[in-house]
PDB file of C-alpha atoms in Angstrom:
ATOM      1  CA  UNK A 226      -5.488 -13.908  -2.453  1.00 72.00           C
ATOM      2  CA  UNK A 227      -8.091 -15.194  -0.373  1.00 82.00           C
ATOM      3  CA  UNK A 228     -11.777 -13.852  -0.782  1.00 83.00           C
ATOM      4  CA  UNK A 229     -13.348 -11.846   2.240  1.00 76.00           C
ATOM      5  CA  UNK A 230     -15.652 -14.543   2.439  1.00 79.00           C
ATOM      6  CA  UNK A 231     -13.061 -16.886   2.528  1.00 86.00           C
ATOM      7  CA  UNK A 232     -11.373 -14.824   5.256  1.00 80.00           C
ATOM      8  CA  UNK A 233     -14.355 -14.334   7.013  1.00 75.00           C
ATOM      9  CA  UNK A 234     -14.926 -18.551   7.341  1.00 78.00           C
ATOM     10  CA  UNK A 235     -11.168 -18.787   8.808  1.00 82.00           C
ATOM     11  CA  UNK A 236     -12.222 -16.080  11.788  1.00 75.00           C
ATOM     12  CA  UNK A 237     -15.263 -17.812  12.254  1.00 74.00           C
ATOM     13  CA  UNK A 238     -13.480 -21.493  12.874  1.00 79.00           C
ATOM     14  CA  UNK A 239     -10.728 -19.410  15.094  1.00 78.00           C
ATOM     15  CA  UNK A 240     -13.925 -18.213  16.958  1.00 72.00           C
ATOM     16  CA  UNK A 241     -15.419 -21.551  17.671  1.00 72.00           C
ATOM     17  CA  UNK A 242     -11.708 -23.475  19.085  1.00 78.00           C
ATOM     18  CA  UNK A 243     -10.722 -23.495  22.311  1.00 77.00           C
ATOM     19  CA  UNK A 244      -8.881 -19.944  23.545  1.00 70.00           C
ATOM     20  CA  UNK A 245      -5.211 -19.624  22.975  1.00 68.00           C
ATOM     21  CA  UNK A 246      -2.196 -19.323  23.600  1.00 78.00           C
ATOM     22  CA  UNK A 247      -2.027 -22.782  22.551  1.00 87.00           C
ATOM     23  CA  UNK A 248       1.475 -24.101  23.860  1.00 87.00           C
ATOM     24  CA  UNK A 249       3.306 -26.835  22.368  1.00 88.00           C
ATOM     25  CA  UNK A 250       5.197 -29.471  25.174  1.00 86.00           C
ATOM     26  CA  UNK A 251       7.038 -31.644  23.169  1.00 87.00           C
ATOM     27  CA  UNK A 252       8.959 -34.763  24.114  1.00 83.00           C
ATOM     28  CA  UNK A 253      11.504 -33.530  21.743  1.00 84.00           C
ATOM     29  CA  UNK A 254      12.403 -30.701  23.193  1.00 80.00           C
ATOM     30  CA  UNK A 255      12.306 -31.452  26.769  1.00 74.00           C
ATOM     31  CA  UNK A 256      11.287 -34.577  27.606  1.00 68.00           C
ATOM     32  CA  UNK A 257       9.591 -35.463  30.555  1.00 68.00           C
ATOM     33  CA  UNK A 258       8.959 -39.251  29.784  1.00 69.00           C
ATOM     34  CA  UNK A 259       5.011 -38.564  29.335  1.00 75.00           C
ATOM     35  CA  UNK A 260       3.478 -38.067  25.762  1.00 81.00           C
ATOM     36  CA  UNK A 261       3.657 -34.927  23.350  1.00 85.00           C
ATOM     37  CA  UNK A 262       0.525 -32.800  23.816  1.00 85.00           C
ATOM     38  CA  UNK A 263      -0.844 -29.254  23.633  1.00 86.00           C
ATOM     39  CA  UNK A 264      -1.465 -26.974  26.164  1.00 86.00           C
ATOM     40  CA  UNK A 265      -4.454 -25.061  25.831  1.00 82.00           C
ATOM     41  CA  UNK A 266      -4.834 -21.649  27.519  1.00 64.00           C
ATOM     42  CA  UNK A 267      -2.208 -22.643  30.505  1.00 56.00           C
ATOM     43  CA  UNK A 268      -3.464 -19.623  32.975  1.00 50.00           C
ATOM     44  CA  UNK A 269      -6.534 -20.630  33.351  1.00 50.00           C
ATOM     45  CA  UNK A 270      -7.314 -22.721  36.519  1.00 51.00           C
ATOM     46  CA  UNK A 271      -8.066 -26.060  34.344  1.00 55.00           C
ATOM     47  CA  UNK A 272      -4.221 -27.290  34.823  1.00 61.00           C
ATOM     48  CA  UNK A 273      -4.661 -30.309  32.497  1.00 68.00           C
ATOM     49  CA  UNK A 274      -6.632 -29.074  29.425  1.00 80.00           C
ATOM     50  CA  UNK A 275      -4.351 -30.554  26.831  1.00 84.00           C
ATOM     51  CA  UNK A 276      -4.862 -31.991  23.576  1.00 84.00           C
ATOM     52  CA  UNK A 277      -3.261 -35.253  22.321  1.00 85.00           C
ATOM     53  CA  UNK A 278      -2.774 -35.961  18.512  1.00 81.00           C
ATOM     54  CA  UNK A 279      -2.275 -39.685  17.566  1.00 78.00           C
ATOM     55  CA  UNK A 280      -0.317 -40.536  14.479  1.00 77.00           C
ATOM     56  CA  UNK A 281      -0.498 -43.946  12.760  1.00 79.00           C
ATOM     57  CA  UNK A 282       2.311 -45.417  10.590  1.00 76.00           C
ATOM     58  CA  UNK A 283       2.077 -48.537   9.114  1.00 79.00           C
ATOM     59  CA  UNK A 284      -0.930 -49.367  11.216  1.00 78.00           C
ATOM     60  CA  UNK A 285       1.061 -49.041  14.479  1.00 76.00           C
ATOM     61  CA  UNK A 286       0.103 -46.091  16.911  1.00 75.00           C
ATOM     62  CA  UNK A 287       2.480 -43.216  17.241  1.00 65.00           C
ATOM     63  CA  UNK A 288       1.834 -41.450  20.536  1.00 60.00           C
ATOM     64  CA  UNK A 289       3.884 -41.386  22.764  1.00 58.00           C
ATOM     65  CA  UNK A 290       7.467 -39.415  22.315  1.00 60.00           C
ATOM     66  CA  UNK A 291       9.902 -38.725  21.456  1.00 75.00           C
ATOM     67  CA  UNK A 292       8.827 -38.703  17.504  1.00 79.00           C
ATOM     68  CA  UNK A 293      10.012 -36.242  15.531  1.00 84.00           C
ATOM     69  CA  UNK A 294       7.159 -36.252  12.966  1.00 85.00           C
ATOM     70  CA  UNK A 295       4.364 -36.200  15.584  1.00 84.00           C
ATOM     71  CA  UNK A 296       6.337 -33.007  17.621  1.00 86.00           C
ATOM     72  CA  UNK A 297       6.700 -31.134  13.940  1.00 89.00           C
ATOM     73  CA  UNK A 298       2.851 -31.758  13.906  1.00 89.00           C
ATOM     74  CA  UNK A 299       1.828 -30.995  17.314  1.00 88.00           C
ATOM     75  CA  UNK A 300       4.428 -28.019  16.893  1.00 90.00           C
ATOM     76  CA  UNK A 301       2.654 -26.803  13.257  1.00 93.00           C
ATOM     77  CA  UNK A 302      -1.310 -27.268  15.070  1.00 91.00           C
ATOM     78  CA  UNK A 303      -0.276 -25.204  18.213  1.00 91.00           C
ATOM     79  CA  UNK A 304       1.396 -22.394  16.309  1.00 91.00           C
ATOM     80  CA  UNK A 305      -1.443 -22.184  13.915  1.00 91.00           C
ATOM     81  CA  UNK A 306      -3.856 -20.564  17.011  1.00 87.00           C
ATOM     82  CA  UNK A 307      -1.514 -17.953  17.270  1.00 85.00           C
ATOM     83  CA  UNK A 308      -0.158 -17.332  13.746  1.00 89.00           C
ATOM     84  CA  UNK A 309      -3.641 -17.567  12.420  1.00 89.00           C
ATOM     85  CA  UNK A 310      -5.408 -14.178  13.162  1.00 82.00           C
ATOM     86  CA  UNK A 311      -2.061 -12.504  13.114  1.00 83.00           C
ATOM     87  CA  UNK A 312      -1.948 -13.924   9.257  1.00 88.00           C
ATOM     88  CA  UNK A 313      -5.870 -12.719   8.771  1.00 82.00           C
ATOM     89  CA  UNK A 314      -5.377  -9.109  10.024  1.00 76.00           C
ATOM     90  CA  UNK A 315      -1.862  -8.561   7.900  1.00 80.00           C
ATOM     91  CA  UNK A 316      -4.293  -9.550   4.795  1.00 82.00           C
ATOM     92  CA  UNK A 317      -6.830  -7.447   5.863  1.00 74.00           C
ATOM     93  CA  UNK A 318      -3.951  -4.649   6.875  1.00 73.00           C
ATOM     94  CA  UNK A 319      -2.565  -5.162   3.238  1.00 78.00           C
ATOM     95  CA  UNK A 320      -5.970  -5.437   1.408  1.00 75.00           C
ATOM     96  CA  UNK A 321      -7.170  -2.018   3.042  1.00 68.00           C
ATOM     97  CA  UNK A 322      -3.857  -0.284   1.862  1.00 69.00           C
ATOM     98  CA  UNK A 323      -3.748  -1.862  -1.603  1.00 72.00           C
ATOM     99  CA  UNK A 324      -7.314  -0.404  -1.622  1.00 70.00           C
ATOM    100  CA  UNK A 325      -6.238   3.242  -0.431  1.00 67.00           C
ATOM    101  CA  UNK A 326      -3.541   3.123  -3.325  1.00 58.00           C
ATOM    102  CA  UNK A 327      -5.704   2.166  -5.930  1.00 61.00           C
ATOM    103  CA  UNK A 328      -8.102   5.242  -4.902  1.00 71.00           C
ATOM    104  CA  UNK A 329      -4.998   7.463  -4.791  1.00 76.00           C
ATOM    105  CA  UNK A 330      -3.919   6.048  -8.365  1.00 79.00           C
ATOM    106  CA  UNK A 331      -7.239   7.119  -9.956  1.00 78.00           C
ATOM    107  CA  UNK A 332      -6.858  10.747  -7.929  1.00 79.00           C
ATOM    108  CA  UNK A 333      -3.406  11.059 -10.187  1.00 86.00           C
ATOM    109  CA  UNK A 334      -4.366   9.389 -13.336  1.00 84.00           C
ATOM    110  CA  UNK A 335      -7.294  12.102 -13.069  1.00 84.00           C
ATOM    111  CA  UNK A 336      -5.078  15.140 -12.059  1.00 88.00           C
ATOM    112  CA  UNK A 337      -2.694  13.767 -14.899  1.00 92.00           C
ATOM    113  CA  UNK A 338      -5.558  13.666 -17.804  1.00 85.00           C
ATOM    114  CA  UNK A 339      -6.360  17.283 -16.772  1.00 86.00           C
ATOM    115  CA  UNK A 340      -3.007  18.093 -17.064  1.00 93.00           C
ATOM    116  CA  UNK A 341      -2.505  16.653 -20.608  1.00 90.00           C
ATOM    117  CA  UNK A 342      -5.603  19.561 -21.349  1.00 84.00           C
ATOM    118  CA  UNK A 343      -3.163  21.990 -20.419  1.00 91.00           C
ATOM    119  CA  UNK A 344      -2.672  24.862 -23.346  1.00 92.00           C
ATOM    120  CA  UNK A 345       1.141  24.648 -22.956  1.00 95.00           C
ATOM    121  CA  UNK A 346       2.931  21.662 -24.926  1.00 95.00           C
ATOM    122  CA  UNK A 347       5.716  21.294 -22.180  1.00 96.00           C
ATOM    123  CA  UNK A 348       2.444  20.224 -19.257  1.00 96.00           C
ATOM    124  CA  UNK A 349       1.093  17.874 -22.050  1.00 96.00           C
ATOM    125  CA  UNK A 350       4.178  16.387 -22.281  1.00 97.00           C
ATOM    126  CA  UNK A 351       4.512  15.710 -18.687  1.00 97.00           C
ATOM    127  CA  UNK A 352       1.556  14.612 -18.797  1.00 96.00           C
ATOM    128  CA  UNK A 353       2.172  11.836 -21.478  1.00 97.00           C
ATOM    129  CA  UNK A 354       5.388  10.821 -19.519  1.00 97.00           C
ATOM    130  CA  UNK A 355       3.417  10.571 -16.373  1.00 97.00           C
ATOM    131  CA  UNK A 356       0.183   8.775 -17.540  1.00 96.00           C
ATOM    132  CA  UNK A 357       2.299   5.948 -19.330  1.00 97.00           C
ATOM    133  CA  UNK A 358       2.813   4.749 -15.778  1.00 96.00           C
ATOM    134  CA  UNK A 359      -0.892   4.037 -15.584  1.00 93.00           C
ATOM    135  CA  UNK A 360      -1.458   2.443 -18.799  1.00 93.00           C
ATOM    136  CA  UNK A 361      -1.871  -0.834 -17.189  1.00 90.00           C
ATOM    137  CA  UNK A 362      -5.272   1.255 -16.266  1.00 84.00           C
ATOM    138  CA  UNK A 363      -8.048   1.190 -18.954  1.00 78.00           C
ATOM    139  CA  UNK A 364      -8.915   4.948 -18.047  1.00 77.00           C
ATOM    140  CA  UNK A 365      -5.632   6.133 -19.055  1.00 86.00           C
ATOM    141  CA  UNK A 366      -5.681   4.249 -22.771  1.00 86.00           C
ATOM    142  CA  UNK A 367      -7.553   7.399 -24.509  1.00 83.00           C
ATOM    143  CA  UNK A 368      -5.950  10.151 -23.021  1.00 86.00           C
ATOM    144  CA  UNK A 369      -2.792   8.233 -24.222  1.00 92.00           C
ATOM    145  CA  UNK A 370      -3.658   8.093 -27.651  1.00 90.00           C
ATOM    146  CA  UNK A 371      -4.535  11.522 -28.133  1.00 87.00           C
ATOM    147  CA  UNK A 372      -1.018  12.483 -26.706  1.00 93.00           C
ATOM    148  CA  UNK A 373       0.406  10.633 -28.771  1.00 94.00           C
ATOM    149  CA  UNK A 374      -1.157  12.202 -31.556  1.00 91.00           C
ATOM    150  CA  UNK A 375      -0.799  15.589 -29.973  1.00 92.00           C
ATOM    151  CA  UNK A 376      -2.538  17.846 -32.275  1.00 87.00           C
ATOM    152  CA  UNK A 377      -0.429  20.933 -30.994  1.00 90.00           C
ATOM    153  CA  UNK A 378       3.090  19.559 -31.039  1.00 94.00           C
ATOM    154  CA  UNK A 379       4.913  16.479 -31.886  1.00 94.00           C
ATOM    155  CA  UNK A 380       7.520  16.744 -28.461  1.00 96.00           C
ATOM    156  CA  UNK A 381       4.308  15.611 -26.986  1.00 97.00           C
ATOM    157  CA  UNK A 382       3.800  12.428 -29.283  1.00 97.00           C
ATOM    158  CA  UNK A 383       7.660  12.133 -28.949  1.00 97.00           C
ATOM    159  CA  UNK A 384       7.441  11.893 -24.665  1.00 98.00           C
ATOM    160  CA  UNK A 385       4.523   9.785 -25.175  1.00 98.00           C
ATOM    161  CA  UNK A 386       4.985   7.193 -26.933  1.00 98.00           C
ATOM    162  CA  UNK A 387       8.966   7.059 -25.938  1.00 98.00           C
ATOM    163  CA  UNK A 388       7.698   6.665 -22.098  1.00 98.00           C
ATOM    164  CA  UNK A 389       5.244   3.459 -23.294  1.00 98.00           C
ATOM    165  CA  UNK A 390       7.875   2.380 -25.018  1.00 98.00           C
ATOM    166  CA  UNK A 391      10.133   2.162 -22.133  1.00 97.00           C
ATOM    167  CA  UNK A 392       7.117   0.057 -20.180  1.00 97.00           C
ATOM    168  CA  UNK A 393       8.901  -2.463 -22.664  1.00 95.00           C
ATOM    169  CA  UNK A 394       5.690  -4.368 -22.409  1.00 96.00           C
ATOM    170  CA  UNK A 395       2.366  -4.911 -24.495  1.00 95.00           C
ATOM    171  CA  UNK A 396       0.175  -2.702 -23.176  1.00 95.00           C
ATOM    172  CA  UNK A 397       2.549  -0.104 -23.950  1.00 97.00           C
ATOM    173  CA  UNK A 398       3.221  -1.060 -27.375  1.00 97.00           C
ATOM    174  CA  UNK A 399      -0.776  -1.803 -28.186  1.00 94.00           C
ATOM    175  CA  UNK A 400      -1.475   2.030 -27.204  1.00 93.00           C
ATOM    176  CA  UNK A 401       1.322   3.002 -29.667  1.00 96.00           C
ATOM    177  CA  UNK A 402       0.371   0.966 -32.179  1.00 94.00           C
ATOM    178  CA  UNK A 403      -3.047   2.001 -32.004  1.00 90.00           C
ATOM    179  CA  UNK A 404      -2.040   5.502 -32.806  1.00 91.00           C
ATOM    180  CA  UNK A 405       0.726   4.560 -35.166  1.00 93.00           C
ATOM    181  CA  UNK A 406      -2.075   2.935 -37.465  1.00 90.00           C
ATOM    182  CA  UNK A 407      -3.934   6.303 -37.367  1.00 87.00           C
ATOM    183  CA  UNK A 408      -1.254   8.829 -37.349  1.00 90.00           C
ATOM    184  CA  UNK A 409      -0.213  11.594 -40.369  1.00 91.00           C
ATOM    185  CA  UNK A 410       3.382  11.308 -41.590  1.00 93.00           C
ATOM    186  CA  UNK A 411       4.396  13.944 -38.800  1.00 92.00           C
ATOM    187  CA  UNK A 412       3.386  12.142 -36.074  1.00 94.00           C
ATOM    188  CA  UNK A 413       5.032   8.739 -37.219  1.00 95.00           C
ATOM    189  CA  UNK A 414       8.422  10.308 -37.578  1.00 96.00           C
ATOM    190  CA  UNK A 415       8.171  11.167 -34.085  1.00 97.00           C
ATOM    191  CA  UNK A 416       6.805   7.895 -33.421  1.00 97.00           C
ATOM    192  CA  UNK A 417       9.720   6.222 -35.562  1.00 97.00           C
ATOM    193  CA  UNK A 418      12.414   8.430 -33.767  1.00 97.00           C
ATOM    194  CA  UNK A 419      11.378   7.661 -29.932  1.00 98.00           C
ATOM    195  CA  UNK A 420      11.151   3.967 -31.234  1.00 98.00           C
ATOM    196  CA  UNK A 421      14.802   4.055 -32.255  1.00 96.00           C
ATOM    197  CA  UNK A 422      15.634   6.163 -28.980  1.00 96.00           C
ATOM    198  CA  UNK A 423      14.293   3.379 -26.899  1.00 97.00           C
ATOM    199  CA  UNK A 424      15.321   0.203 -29.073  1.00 97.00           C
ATOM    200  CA  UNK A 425      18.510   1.079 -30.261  1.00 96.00           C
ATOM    201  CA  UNK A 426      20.773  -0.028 -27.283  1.00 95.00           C
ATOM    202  CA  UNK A 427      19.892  -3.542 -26.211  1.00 95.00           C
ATOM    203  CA  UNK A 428      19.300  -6.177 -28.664  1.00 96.00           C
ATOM    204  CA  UNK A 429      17.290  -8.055 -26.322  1.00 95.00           C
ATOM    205  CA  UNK A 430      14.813  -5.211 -25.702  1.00 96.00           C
ATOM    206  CA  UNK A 431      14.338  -4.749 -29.306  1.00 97.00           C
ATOM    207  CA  UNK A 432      13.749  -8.420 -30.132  1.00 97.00           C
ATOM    208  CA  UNK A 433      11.016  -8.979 -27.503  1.00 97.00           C
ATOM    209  CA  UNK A 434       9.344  -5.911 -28.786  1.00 98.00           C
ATOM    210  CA  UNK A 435       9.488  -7.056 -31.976  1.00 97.00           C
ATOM    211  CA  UNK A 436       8.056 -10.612 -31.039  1.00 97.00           C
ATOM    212  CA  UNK A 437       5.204  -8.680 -29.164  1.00 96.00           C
ATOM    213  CA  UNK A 438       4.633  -6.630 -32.001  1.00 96.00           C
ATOM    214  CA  UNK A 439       4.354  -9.319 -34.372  1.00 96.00           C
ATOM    215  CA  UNK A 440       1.910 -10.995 -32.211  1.00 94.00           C
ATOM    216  CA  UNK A 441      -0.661  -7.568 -32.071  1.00 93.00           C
ATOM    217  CA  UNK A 442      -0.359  -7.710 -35.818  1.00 92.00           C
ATOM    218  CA  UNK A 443      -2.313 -10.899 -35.528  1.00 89.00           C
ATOM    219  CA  UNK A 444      -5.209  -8.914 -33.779  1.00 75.00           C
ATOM    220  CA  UNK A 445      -8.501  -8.656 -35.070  1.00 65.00           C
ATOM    221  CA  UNK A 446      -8.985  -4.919 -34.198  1.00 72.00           C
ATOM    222  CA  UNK A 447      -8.290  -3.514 -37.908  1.00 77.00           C
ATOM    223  CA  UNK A 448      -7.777  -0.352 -35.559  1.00 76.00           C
ATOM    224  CA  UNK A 449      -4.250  -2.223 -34.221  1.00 89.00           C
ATOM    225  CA  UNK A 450      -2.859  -4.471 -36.030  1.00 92.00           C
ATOM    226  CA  UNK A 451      -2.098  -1.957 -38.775  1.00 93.00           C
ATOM    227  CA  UNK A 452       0.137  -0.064 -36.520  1.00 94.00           C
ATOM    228  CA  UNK A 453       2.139  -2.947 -34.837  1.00 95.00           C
ATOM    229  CA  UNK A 454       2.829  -3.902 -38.649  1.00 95.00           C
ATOM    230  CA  UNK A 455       4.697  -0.669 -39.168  1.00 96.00           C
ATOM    231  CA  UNK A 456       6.247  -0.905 -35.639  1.00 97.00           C
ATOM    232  CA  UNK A 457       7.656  -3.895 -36.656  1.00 97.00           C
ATOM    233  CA  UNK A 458       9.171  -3.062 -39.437  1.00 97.00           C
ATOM    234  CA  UNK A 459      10.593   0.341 -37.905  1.00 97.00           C
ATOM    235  CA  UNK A 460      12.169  -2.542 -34.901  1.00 97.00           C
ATOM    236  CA  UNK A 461      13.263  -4.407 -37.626  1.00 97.00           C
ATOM    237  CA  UNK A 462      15.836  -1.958 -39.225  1.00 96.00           C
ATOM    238  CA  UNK A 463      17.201  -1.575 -36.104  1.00 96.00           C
ATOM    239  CA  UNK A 464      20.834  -2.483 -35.219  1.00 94.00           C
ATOM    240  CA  UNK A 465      21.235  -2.443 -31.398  1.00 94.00           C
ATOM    241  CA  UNK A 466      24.716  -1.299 -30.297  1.00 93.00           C
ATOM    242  CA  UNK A 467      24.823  -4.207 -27.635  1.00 89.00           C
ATOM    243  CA  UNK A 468      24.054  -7.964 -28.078  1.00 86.00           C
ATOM    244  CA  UNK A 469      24.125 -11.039 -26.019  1.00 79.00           C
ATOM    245  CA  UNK A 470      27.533 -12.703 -25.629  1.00 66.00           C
TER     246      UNK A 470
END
């Protein structure tokens, strides 16, 4: 993605050329027995302010057409004053909306972590199921962990750490593992069932969670690496129903 600044240098070069439309005439596609050339700004009253590109090959001038190569050229340069600042704004269009989501995102990642404060177990829940959706977001990574390790009831840890799960990803199985490595016996059964609820189907889903797994037990962070041990081993005595081939 280019940088504004970046952005800002293209508008400024678009700026300084010569006012479009730019119009390609091209040998190639109607030729008139002249030279390929661009039109620049054709209703003004200058009738011949044209540019003319010369292409060498082999030391020998290409300029006057038909050549394909030079007309693709001429073609490309011509468009380019037109498809330019269309191509800037739809950055700037997409840029300002990504922007507006990610805004939006932290309004629901905030409405969900004041939902998972909620007295009753079944908002919790919903929370945990919703918030795994935004665990790619560092914000959401403690009010994760204490769902999973729901003090109140374990069908909140179960949601939880089933709906990470399901991310099928690393970020989802870090947070789990983190929690894991904490967790009393109560919670890890819970753990250990939506693990097998999740795993149990596709062999390929279980073996990639088992290689990232392996690779968090490798972590430093004494406060992980514990846990994705034990998820590991819980992955391993897995037998999927469904294999490849």
């Amino acid at each position: 993605m280019p940088t504004e600044e970046e952005l800002d240098s293209m508008e400024v070069r678009i700026a300084a050329a010569s006012t479009g439309p730019w119009i390609p005439v091209l040998e190639t596609r109607g030729a008139t027995g002249g030279a390929s050339c661009i039109q620049i700004a054709p209703a003004t009253v200058v009738k011949d302010d044209e540019i003319y590109l010369s292409r060498f090959t082999d030391g020998e001038q290409v300029q006057v057409g038909p050549d394909l190569q030079l007309d693709a050229d001429l073609d490309f340069i011509a468009s380019a004053r037109q498809d330019m600042p269309r191509l800037i704004a739809e950055v700037r269009r997409l840029r300002a909306l990504l922007e507006g989501n990610s805004d939006r995102r932290h309004a629901a990642l905030a409405a969900l972590r004041e939902l998972g404060r909620s007295q009753d177990y079944r908002d919790r829940a919903d929370a945990g199921h919703g918030l795994a959706a935004f665990a790619d977001m560092q914000e959401a990574h403690g009010p994760l962990l204490e769902l999973v390790l729901d003090p109140g009831d374990t069908f909140v840890t179960r949601v939880t750490a089933e709906a990470l799960f399901r991310r099928k990803d690393r970020i989802g199985l870090t947070i789990v593992a983190s929690a894991m490595a904490v967790a009393n016996p109560h919670h890890s059964d819970w753990i250990h069932t939506a693990v097998v609820d999740v795993f149990s189907v596709f062999a390929e889903d279980r073996d990639n969670a088992m290689r990232i797994c392996a690779e968090i037990s490798r972590d430093t962070d004494d406060r992980v690496a514990p846990g994705a041990r034990q998820l590991y081993d819980v992955l391993a005595e897995i037998e999927p129903v469904l294999r490849p081939g």
